[in-house]
CSV table of C-alpha atoms in Angstrom, one decimal:
chain,number,residue,atom,x,y,z
A,1,UNK,CA,11.5,-16.1,0.7
A,2,UNK,CA,10.0,-12.7,1.3
A,3,UNK,CA,6.9,-12.3,3.4
A,4,UNK,CA,4.7,-9.3,3.6
A,5,UNK,CA,2.4,-8.8,6.5
A,6,UNK,CA,-0.3,-6.1,6.3
A,7,UNK,CA,-2.3,-4.5,9.1
A,8,UNK,CA,-4.6,-1.5,9.7
A,9,UNK,CA,-7.5,-2.3,7.5
A,10,UNK,CA,-11.1,-2.1,8.7
A,11,UNK,CA,-14.1,0.0,8.7
A,12,UNK,CA,-14.0,3.8,8.4
A,13,UNK,CA,-16.6,6.5,8.1
A,14,UNK,CA,-16.7,8.7,5.0
A,15,UNK,CA,-14.3,11.5,5.7
A,16,UNK,CA,-12.4,9.5,8.3
A,17,UNK,CA,-8.9,8.1,8.3
A,18,UNK,CA,-7.1,4.8,8.4
A,19,UNK,CA,-3.4,4.0,8.5
A,20,UNK,CA,-2.2,0.8,6.7
A,21,UNK,CA,1.1,-0.9,7.5
A,22,UNK,CA,3.0,-3.5,5.7
A,23,UNK,CA,6.2,-5.1,7.0
A,24,UNK,CA,8.5,-7.2,4.8
A,25,UNK,CA,10.7,-9.9,6.2
A,26,UNK,CA,13.1,-12.4,4.7
A,27,UNK,CA,15.9,-11.9,2.1
A,28,UNK,CA,15.2,-8.4,0.9
A,29,UNK,CA,17.3,-6.6,-1.7
A,30,UNK,CA,18.4,-3.2,-0.4
A,31,UNK,CA,17.2,-1.3,-3.5
A,32,UNK,CA,13.5,-1.7,-3.9
A,33,UNK,CA,10.1,-0.2,-4.4
A,34,UNK,CA,7.2,-0.7,-2.0
A,35,UNK,CA,3.7,0.2,-2.7
A,36,UNK,CA,0.0,-0.1,-2.2
A,37,UNK,CA,-2.5,-1.4,-4.8
A,38,UNK,CA,-6.2,-1.9,-4.4
A,39,UNK,CA,-8.9,-3.9,-6.0
A,40,UNK,CA,-12.7,-3.4,-5.7
A,41,UNK,CA,-15.2,-6.0,-6.6
A,42,UNK,CA,-15.6,-6.3,-10.4
A,43,UNK,CA,-12.7,-4.0,-11.1
A,44,UNK,CA,-9.0,-4.4,-12.0
A,45,UNK,CA,-6.3,-4.0,-9.4
A,46,UNK,CA,-4.9,-0.5,-9.6
A,47,UNK,CA,-1.9,1.4,-8.2
A,48,UNK,CA,-2.6,3.6,-5.2
A,49,UNK,CA,1.0,4.8,-4.4
A,50,UNK,CA,4.6,3.6,-4.5
A,51,UNK,CA,7.8,4.7,-2.8
A,52,UNK,CA,11.4,3.8,-3.5
A,53,UNK,CA,14.2,3.1,-1.0
A,54,UNK,CA,15.3,6.7,-1.3
A,55,UNK,CA,11.9,8.3,-1.1
A,56,UNK,CA,10.7,8.9,-4.6
A,57,UNK,CA,6.9,8.6,-4.7
A,58,UNK,CA,4.1,8.0,-7.3
A,59,UNK,CA,0.5,8.6,-6.5
A,60,UNK,CA,-2.7,7.7,-8.3
A,61,UNK,CA,-4.7,10.8,-9.2
A,62,UNK,CA,-7.5,9.6,-6.9
A,63,UNK,CA,-5.1,9.3,-4.0
A,64,UNK,CA,-3.0,12.5,-4.4
A,65,UNK,CA,-3.8,15.1,-1.8
A,66,UNK,CA,-5.6,12.6,0.5
A,67,UNK,CA,-3.2,9.7,0.9
A,68,UNK,CA,0.4,9.7,2.0
A,69,UNK,CA,2.9,6.9,1.5
A,70,UNK,CA,6.0,6.6,3.7
A,71,UNK,CA,8.5,4.0,4.7
A,72,UNK,CA,10.9,3.0,7.4
A,73,UNK,CA,13.9,1.3,5.7
A,74,UNK,CA,15.3,0.0,8.9
A,75,UNK,CA,12.1,-1.9,9.5
A,76,UNK,CA,11.4,-2.7,5.9
A,77,UNK,CA,7.9,-1.3,6.5
A,78,UNK,CA,5.7,0.8,4.3
A,79,UNK,CA,2.7,2.9,5.5
A,80,UNK,CA,-0.3,4.4,3.8
A,81,UNK,CA,-2.0,7.2,5.7
A,82,UNK,CA,-5.5,7.5,4.2
A,83,UNK,CA,-7.4,10.7,5.0
A,84,UNK,CA,-10.7,12.1,3.8
A,85,UNK,CA,-11.9,8.6,2.9
A,86,UNK,CA,-14.6,8.2,0.3
A,87,UNK,CA,-16.9,5.3,-0.3
A,88,UNK,CA,-15.1,4.7,-3.6
A,89,UNK,CA,-11.9,4.0,-1.7
A,90,UNK,CA,-13.4,0.8,-0.4
A,91,UNK,CA,-11.4,-2.2,-1.7
A,92,UNK,CA,-8.9,-4.8,-0.8
A,93,UNK,CA,-5.6,-3.1,-0.4
A,94,UNK,CA,-2.5,-5.1,-1.3
A,95,UNK,CA,1.1,-4.4,-0.3
A,96,UNK,CA,3.8,-5.0,-2.9
A,97,UNK,CA,7.6,-5.2,-2.8
A,98,UNK,CA,9.4,-5.0,-6.1
A,99,UNK,CA,13.2,-5.5,-6.7
A,100,UNK,CA,15.1,-5.8,-9.9
A,101,UNK,CA,14.4,-9.5,-10.1
A,102,UNK,CA,11.3,-10.3,-8.0
A,103,UNK,CA,7.9,-9.0,-7.1
A,104,UNK,CA,6.2,-10.0,-3.8
A,105,UNK,CA,2.6,-9.4,-2.7
A,106,UNK,CA,0.8,-9.4,0.6
A,107,UNK,CA,-2.5,-11.2,1.2
A,108,UNK,CA,-4.4,-8.0,1.2
A,109,UNK,CA,-6.4,-6.1,3.8
A,110,UNK,CA,-10.0,-5.1,3.5
A,111,UNK,CA,-10.9,-1.4,3.7
A,112,UNK,CA,-14.6,-0.6,4.1
A,113,UNK,CA,-15.9,2.9,4.0
A,114,UNK,CA,-19.4,3.7,5.2
A,115,UNK,CA,-21.3,6.5,3.4
């Protein structure tokens, strides 16, 4: 079974930065999409950014220009560099791995942004 382990969440000041990491382990199909989603209290889970095995990216409008998603295929790890953080970025951030047949989710990591 695939396991996703997230790290890097925590408290940041408005305008500050955080870097989230998520490493996948287990039986992982070589062609996949990894991404970050977030869910704030009382809101639906929403896409932040995704990246394919070969580097194609999708960003939410709110993330574009401030966040950068990247991956290291050799390590099965995806990163989210979060700059110019805003209070509205505060949420639980979830890592996702999607293949043609299965989706896997991490447990989530809390991001808090002070105003």
